[in-house]
Amino acid sequence: MHLAWATAPSHDADRLDAVNVDGTRRVLDAAAAGGAQHVVVASSAGVYAPAPDPLPRDEQWARTGIPGSLHSIQKLAVERELDRFERSHAGITVTRVRTPLVLHPDAATELGHVYLGRLLPPRVLRRDHLPVLPWVHGMRLQAVHADDLAAAYRSIVQGRHPGVFNVAAPEVLDGHAVAAATGASSLREVSPGVARGALALAWRAHATPLSPDWLDLALGIPVLDAGRAATVLRWAPRHETADTLREVTAAVGRGRGFPSPPLVGRKL
């Protein structure tokens, strides 16, 4: 089961390619050499083509990626490695799991670092209400709680289920729903162009590790239909997205983390 993925250093695309793409190739080679009978790899909704509407797309949606997104390009490269692996190792079961944003309060420190950087100090999230939530016009949020995702992985391994599975909670939040979940006092929508320009400036100044192409990804990825997971794996999420987001926001404000090096909490 290969779940590893590097998002930093975000200014070094070659390093990310070496870790994410070359690293996956080495994992697959090692699995074959070691006699593995089942390989499960974490993929992403980012491999899909952009969707012009919020209708859920299943696993048959075009796999052409989001133009300009490094995350999408690398996830597509990983899936091409899986395509080659399947052709040359017909006796090994291969499963790909495609997800949207994955959230868990125990990862709050890492989530805050990756998505906020120094743009929004965690102490701001400790207030009863955020003063204002900036939101990019047209952006929507779909996610899955890490515990629900883990349950899907467990079912995949136990049943040795092959193929592709979308795993996502069905709720899709707009800016107003996100503002309500995070306790923001008001919502301020900005255009994608303005948001991308501001993010690019912050990224170049190393104020945030979130590169501007992540905004392209967030605006482009389709809503996922997890019907196959429900039918084949008998999977159903136990956590609603708004509740998960509310819990994670509070956890970021408290500096909560899990006792592993990337996720360990911090004192505020």
Short mmCIF file of C-alpha atoms in Angstrom, two decimals:
data_model
loop_
_atom_site.label_atom_id
_atom_site.label_comp_id
_atom_site.label_asym_id
_atom_site.label_seq_id
_atom_site.Cartn_x
_atom_site.Cartn_y
_atom_site.Cartn_z
CA MET A 1 0.00 0.00 0.00
CA HIS A 2 1.65 3.18 -1.23
CA LEU A 3 0.22 6.36 0.31
CA ALA A 4 3.30 8.59 0.41
CA TRP A 5 3.27 11.95 -1.39
CA ALA A 6 5.48 15.00 -1.05
CA THR A 7 4.11 18.55 -1.39
CA ALA A 8 7.31 20.30 -0.31
CA PRO A 9 9.62 21.87 -1.26
CA SER A 10 6.99 23.44 -3.50
CA HIS A 11 9.60 25.65 -5.21
CA ASP A 12 11.56 22.60 -6.42
CA ALA A 13 9.51 20.74 -9.03
CA ASP A 14 12.41 18.43 -9.91
CA ARG A 15 12.70 17.31 -6.30
CA LEU A 16 8.96 16.66 -6.09
CA ASP A 17 9.11 14.70 -9.34
CA ALA A 18 11.98 12.58 -8.03
CA VAL A 19 10.10 11.76 -4.83
CA ASN A 20 6.59 11.34 -6.17
CA VAL A 21 7.03 9.85 -9.63
CA ASP A 22 10.43 8.16 -9.48
CA GLY A 23 9.68 7.09 -5.93
CA THR A 24 6.45 5.40 -7.02
CA ARG A 25 8.30 3.58 -9.79
CA ARG A 26 10.74 2.21 -7.22
CA VAL A 27 7.90 1.14 -4.94
CA LEU A 28 6.29 -0.78 -7.81
CA ASP A 29 9.58 -2.43 -8.77
CA ALA A 30 10.13 -3.45 -5.15
CA ALA A 31 6.59 -4.82 -4.87
CA ALA A 32 7.09 -7.00 -7.95
CA ALA A 33 10.52 -8.16 -6.80
CA GLY A 34 9.16 -9.00 -3.36
CA GLY A 35 6.32 -11.12 -4.68
CA ALA A 36 3.46 -8.83 -3.72
CA GLN A 37 0.06 -10.00 -4.93
CA HIS A 38 -1.81 -6.74 -4.47
CA VAL A 39 -0.65 -3.14 -4.93
CA VAL A 40 -2.81 -0.25 -3.70
CA VAL A 41 -1.81 3.32 -4.61
CA ALA A 42 -3.22 6.65 -3.49
CA SER A 43 -4.14 8.71 -6.54
CA SER A 44 -6.17 11.91 -6.73
CA ALA A 45 -9.19 13.64 -8.20
CA GLY A 46 -6.55 15.78 -9.88
CA VAL A 47 -6.05 13.18 -12.62
CA TYR A 48 -9.50 13.95 -14.03
CA ALA A 49 -10.28 16.51 -16.69
CA PRO A 50 -11.93 19.75 -15.53
CA ALA A 51 -15.70 19.59 -15.19
CA PRO A 52 -17.83 22.52 -16.36
CA ASP A 53 -20.54 21.89 -13.77
CA PRO A 54 -20.96 20.47 -10.25
CA LEU A 55 -22.44 17.15 -11.40
CA PRO A 56 -20.60 14.18 -9.80
CA ARG A 57 -18.28 12.26 -12.11
CA ASP A 58 -17.50 8.57 -11.74
CA GLU A 59 -14.30 6.68 -12.50
CA GLN A 60 -14.96 6.79 -16.27
CA TRP A 61 -14.54 10.57 -16.48
CA ALA A 62 -11.69 11.59 -18.80
CA ARG A 63 -8.26 11.20 -17.25
CA THR A 64 -6.47 14.18 -18.77
CA GLY A 65 -5.71 16.25 -15.68
CA ILE A 66 -5.92 19.94 -14.81
CA PRO A 67 -3.81 22.11 -17.13
CA GLY A 68 -0.94 23.84 -15.35
CA SER A 69 -1.25 21.94 -12.06
CA LEU A 70 1.99 20.24 -10.97
CA HIS A 71 0.04 18.00 -8.60
CA SER A 72 -2.17 16.89 -11.48
CA ILE A 73 0.79 16.35 -13.82
CA GLN A 74 2.59 14.19 -11.26
CA LYS A 75 -0.48 12.17 -10.30
CA LEU A 76 -1.08 11.48 -13.99
CA ALA A 77 2.54 10.37 -14.34
CA VAL A 78 2.05 8.00 -11.41
CA GLU A 79 -1.06 6.54 -13.03
CA ARG A 80 0.86 5.99 -16.27
CA GLU A 81 3.42 4.06 -14.21
CA LEU A 82 0.54 1.98 -12.88
CA ASP A 83 -0.73 1.43 -16.42
CA ARG A 84 2.67 0.06 -17.44
CA PHE A 85 2.92 -2.01 -14.27
CA GLU A 86 -0.47 -3.62 -14.90
CA ARG A 87 0.48 -4.51 -18.48
CA SER A 88 3.74 -6.17 -17.44
CA HIS A 89 2.51 -7.84 -14.21
CA ALA A 90 -0.86 -9.34 -15.07
CA GLY A 91 -0.79 -11.59 -12.01
CA ILE A 92 -0.66 -8.69 -9.54
CA THR A 93 -3.89 -6.96 -8.52
CA VAL A 94 -3.64 -3.17 -8.81
CA THR A 95 -6.00 -0.69 -7.15
CA ARG A 96 -6.07 3.09 -7.44
CA VAL A 97 -7.90 5.31 -4.97
CA ARG A 98 -8.85 8.79 -6.16
CA THR A 99 -9.83 11.34 -3.54
CA PRO A 100 -10.49 15.06 -3.14
CA LEU A 101 -9.09 16.95 -0.14
CA VAL A 102 -8.40 14.60 2.80
CA LEU A 103 -8.96 16.09 6.27
CA HIS A 104 -8.41 15.00 9.86
CA PRO A 105 -8.01 17.10 13.03
CA ASP A 106 -4.87 15.16 14.00
CA ALA A 107 -3.23 16.56 10.86
CA ALA A 108 -4.18 20.13 11.76
CA THR A 109 -0.62 21.42 12.14
CA GLU A 110 0.41 20.08 8.75
CA LEU A 111 -2.79 21.27 7.08
CA GLY A 112 -2.28 24.73 8.52
CA HIS A 113 1.29 24.79 7.29
CA VAL A 114 0.48 23.56 3.79
CA TYR A 115 -2.67 25.59 3.12
CA LEU A 116 -2.14 28.69 5.22
CA GLY A 117 1.58 29.14 5.74
CA ARG A 118 2.14 32.55 7.35
CA LEU A 119 -0.88 34.09 5.62
CA LEU A 120 -3.22 33.30 8.51
CA PRO A 121 -1.61 32.79 11.92
CA PRO A 122 -3.23 29.92 13.86
CA ARG A 123 -4.07 32.30 16.71
CA VAL A 124 -6.63 33.95 14.42
CA LEU A 125 -8.47 30.62 14.24
CA ARG A 126 -8.60 30.51 18.05
CA ARG A 127 -11.17 33.29 18.05
CA ASP A 128 -14.84 32.50 18.33
CA HIS A 129 -15.31 33.72 14.75
CA LEU A 130 -13.02 34.40 11.83
CA PRO A 131 -13.21 38.09 10.92
CA VAL A 132 -13.66 37.34 7.22
CA LEU A 133 -13.27 34.37 4.89
CA PRO A 134 -11.73 35.17 1.49
CA TRP A 135 -13.26 32.89 -1.13
CA VAL A 136 -12.49 32.52 -4.80
CA HIS A 137 -15.54 32.94 -6.99
CA GLY A 138 -16.60 29.61 -8.50
CA MET A 139 -14.61 27.44 -6.12
CA ARG A 140 -16.30 24.50 -4.37
CA LEU A 141 -15.05 22.16 -1.68
CA GLN A 142 -15.44 18.40 -1.56
CA ALA A 143 -13.47 16.37 0.97
CA VAL A 144 -13.22 13.09 2.82
CA HIS A 145 -12.40 12.45 6.47
CA ALA A 146 -9.20 10.42 6.82
CA ASP A 147 -10.95 7.86 9.04
CA ASP A 148 -13.55 7.24 6.32
CA LEU A 149 -10.80 6.95 3.73
CA ALA A 150 -8.98 4.45 5.94
CA ALA A 151 -12.13 2.33 6.09
CA ALA A 152 -12.22 2.25 2.29
CA TYR A 153 -8.59 1.18 2.11
CA ARG A 154 -9.26 -1.57 4.64
CA SER A 155 -12.13 -2.91 2.55
CA ILE A 156 -10.01 -2.80 -0.60
CA VAL A 157 -7.23 -4.81 1.01
CA GLN A 158 -9.50 -7.31 2.73
CA GLY A 159 -11.38 -8.08 -0.47
CA ARG A 160 -8.42 -7.57 -2.82
CA HIS A 161 -10.61 -5.40 -5.02
CA PRO A 162 -9.00 -4.28 -8.29
CA GLY A 163 -9.54 -1.20 -10.39
CA VAL A 164 -10.28 2.42 -9.55
CA PHE A 165 -12.33 3.81 -6.67
CA ASN A 166 -13.44 7.37 -6.09
CA VAL A 167 -13.65 7.90 -2.33
CA ALA A 168 -15.29 11.15 -1.22
CA ALA A 169 -18.06 12.44 0.99
CA PRO A 170 -21.04 13.47 -1.13
CA GLU A 171 -21.45 16.99 0.27
CA VAL A 172 -20.05 19.84 -1.82
CA LEU A 173 -19.63 23.16 -0.02
CA ASP A 174 -19.75 26.62 -1.55
CA GLY A 175 -18.20 29.69 0.05
CA HIS A 176 -21.18 30.39 2.30
CA ALA A 177 -21.19 26.82 3.63
CA VAL A 178 -17.44 26.97 4.28
CA ALA A 179 -17.86 30.31 6.08
CA ALA A 180 -20.54 28.79 8.31
CA ALA A 181 -18.40 25.74 9.07
CA THR A 182 -15.31 27.79 9.92
CA GLY A 183 -17.21 30.37 11.96
CA ALA A 184 -16.36 33.28 9.67
CA SER A 185 -18.26 36.47 10.41
CA SER A 186 -18.44 37.38 6.73
CA LEU A 187 -17.53 36.12 3.27
CA ARG A 188 -15.53 38.12 0.75
CA GLU A 189 -15.46 36.72 -2.77
CA VAL A 190 -12.56 37.54 -5.06
CA SER A 191 -12.05 36.76 -8.74
CA PRO A 192 -9.80 33.83 -9.72
CA GLY A 193 -7.38 36.21 -11.44
CA VAL A 194 -6.95 38.41 -8.38
CA ALA A 195 -6.64 35.39 -6.10
CA ARG A 196 -4.05 33.72 -8.30
CA GLY A 197 -1.97 36.89 -8.53
CA ALA A 198 -2.00 37.35 -4.76
CA LEU A 199 -1.14 33.70 -4.17
CA ALA A 200 1.71 33.88 -6.67
CA LEU A 201 3.20 36.89 -4.87
CA ALA A 202 2.89 35.18 -1.46
CA TRP A 203 4.42 31.97 -2.81
CA ARG A 204 7.38 33.74 -4.38
CA ALA A 205 7.94 35.55 -1.06
CA HIS A 206 7.84 32.16 0.73
CA ALA A 207 4.92 33.39 2.83
CA THR A 208 3.01 30.23 1.86
CA PRO A 209 4.13 26.86 0.51
CA LEU A 210 0.95 26.74 -1.58
CA SER A 211 1.95 27.43 -5.19
CA PRO A 212 -0.54 29.28 -7.46
CA ASP A 213 -1.22 26.17 -9.55
CA TRP A 214 -3.01 24.70 -6.53
CA LEU A 215 -5.71 27.30 -7.14
CA ASP A 216 -6.01 26.05 -10.71
CA LEU A 217 -6.46 22.55 -9.31
CA ALA A 218 -9.08 23.64 -6.77
CA LEU A 219 -11.10 25.44 -9.43
CA GLY A 220 -10.85 22.66 -11.98
CA ILE A 221 -11.28 19.28 -10.32
CA PRO A 222 -14.68 17.65 -10.78
CA VAL A 223 -17.02 16.57 -8.01
CA LEU A 224 -16.46 12.86 -7.40
CA ASP A 225 -19.14 10.19 -7.56
CA ALA A 226 -18.25 7.48 -5.02
CA GLY A 227 -20.99 5.10 -6.15
CA ARG A 228 -18.59 2.30 -7.05
CA ALA A 229 -17.05 2.38 -3.57
CA ALA A 230 -20.53 2.22 -2.07
CA THR A 231 -21.53 -0.75 -4.23
CA VAL A 232 -18.35 -2.82 -4.36
CA LEU A 233 -16.78 -1.96 -0.99
CA ARG A 234 -20.08 -1.36 0.84
CA TRP A 235 -18.48 1.91 1.88
CA ALA A 236 -20.30 4.91 3.28
CA PRO A 237 -18.74 7.99 4.93
CA ARG A 238 -19.51 8.51 8.60
CA HIS A 239 -18.41 12.16 8.65
CA GLU A 240 -20.11 15.05 6.88
CA THR A 241 -17.80 17.54 5.24
CA ALA A 242 -19.04 20.60 7.14
CA ASP A 243 -18.57 18.85 10.49
CA THR A 244 -15.09 17.69 9.50
CA LEU A 245 -14.11 21.19 8.36
CA ARG A 246 -15.44 22.68 11.59
CA GLU A 247 -13.42 20.20 13.65
CA VAL A 248 -10.25 20.73 11.63
CA THR A 249 -10.51 24.54 11.83
CA ALA A 250 -10.72 24.35 15.61
CA ALA A 251 -7.80 21.92 15.69
CA VAL A 252 -5.61 24.24 13.60
CA GLY A 253 -6.36 27.03 16.06
CA ARG A 254 -5.28 24.83 18.96
CA GLY A 255 -2.12 23.66 17.19
CA ARG A 256 -3.30 20.06 17.41
CA GLY A 257 -1.26 17.36 15.77
CA PHE A 258 -0.40 13.69 15.71
CA PRO A 259 2.89 12.45 17.24
CA SER A 260 4.71 11.75 13.99
CA PRO A 261 7.39 14.11 12.62
CA PRO A 262 5.30 15.76 9.85
CA LEU A 263 2.13 16.06 11.93
CA VAL A 264 3.34 16.77 15.47
CA GLY A 265 1.44 19.61 17.14
CA ARG A 266 2.98 22.91 18.07
CA LYS A 267 2.70 25.25 21.02
CA LEU A 268 0.91 28.51 20.27
#
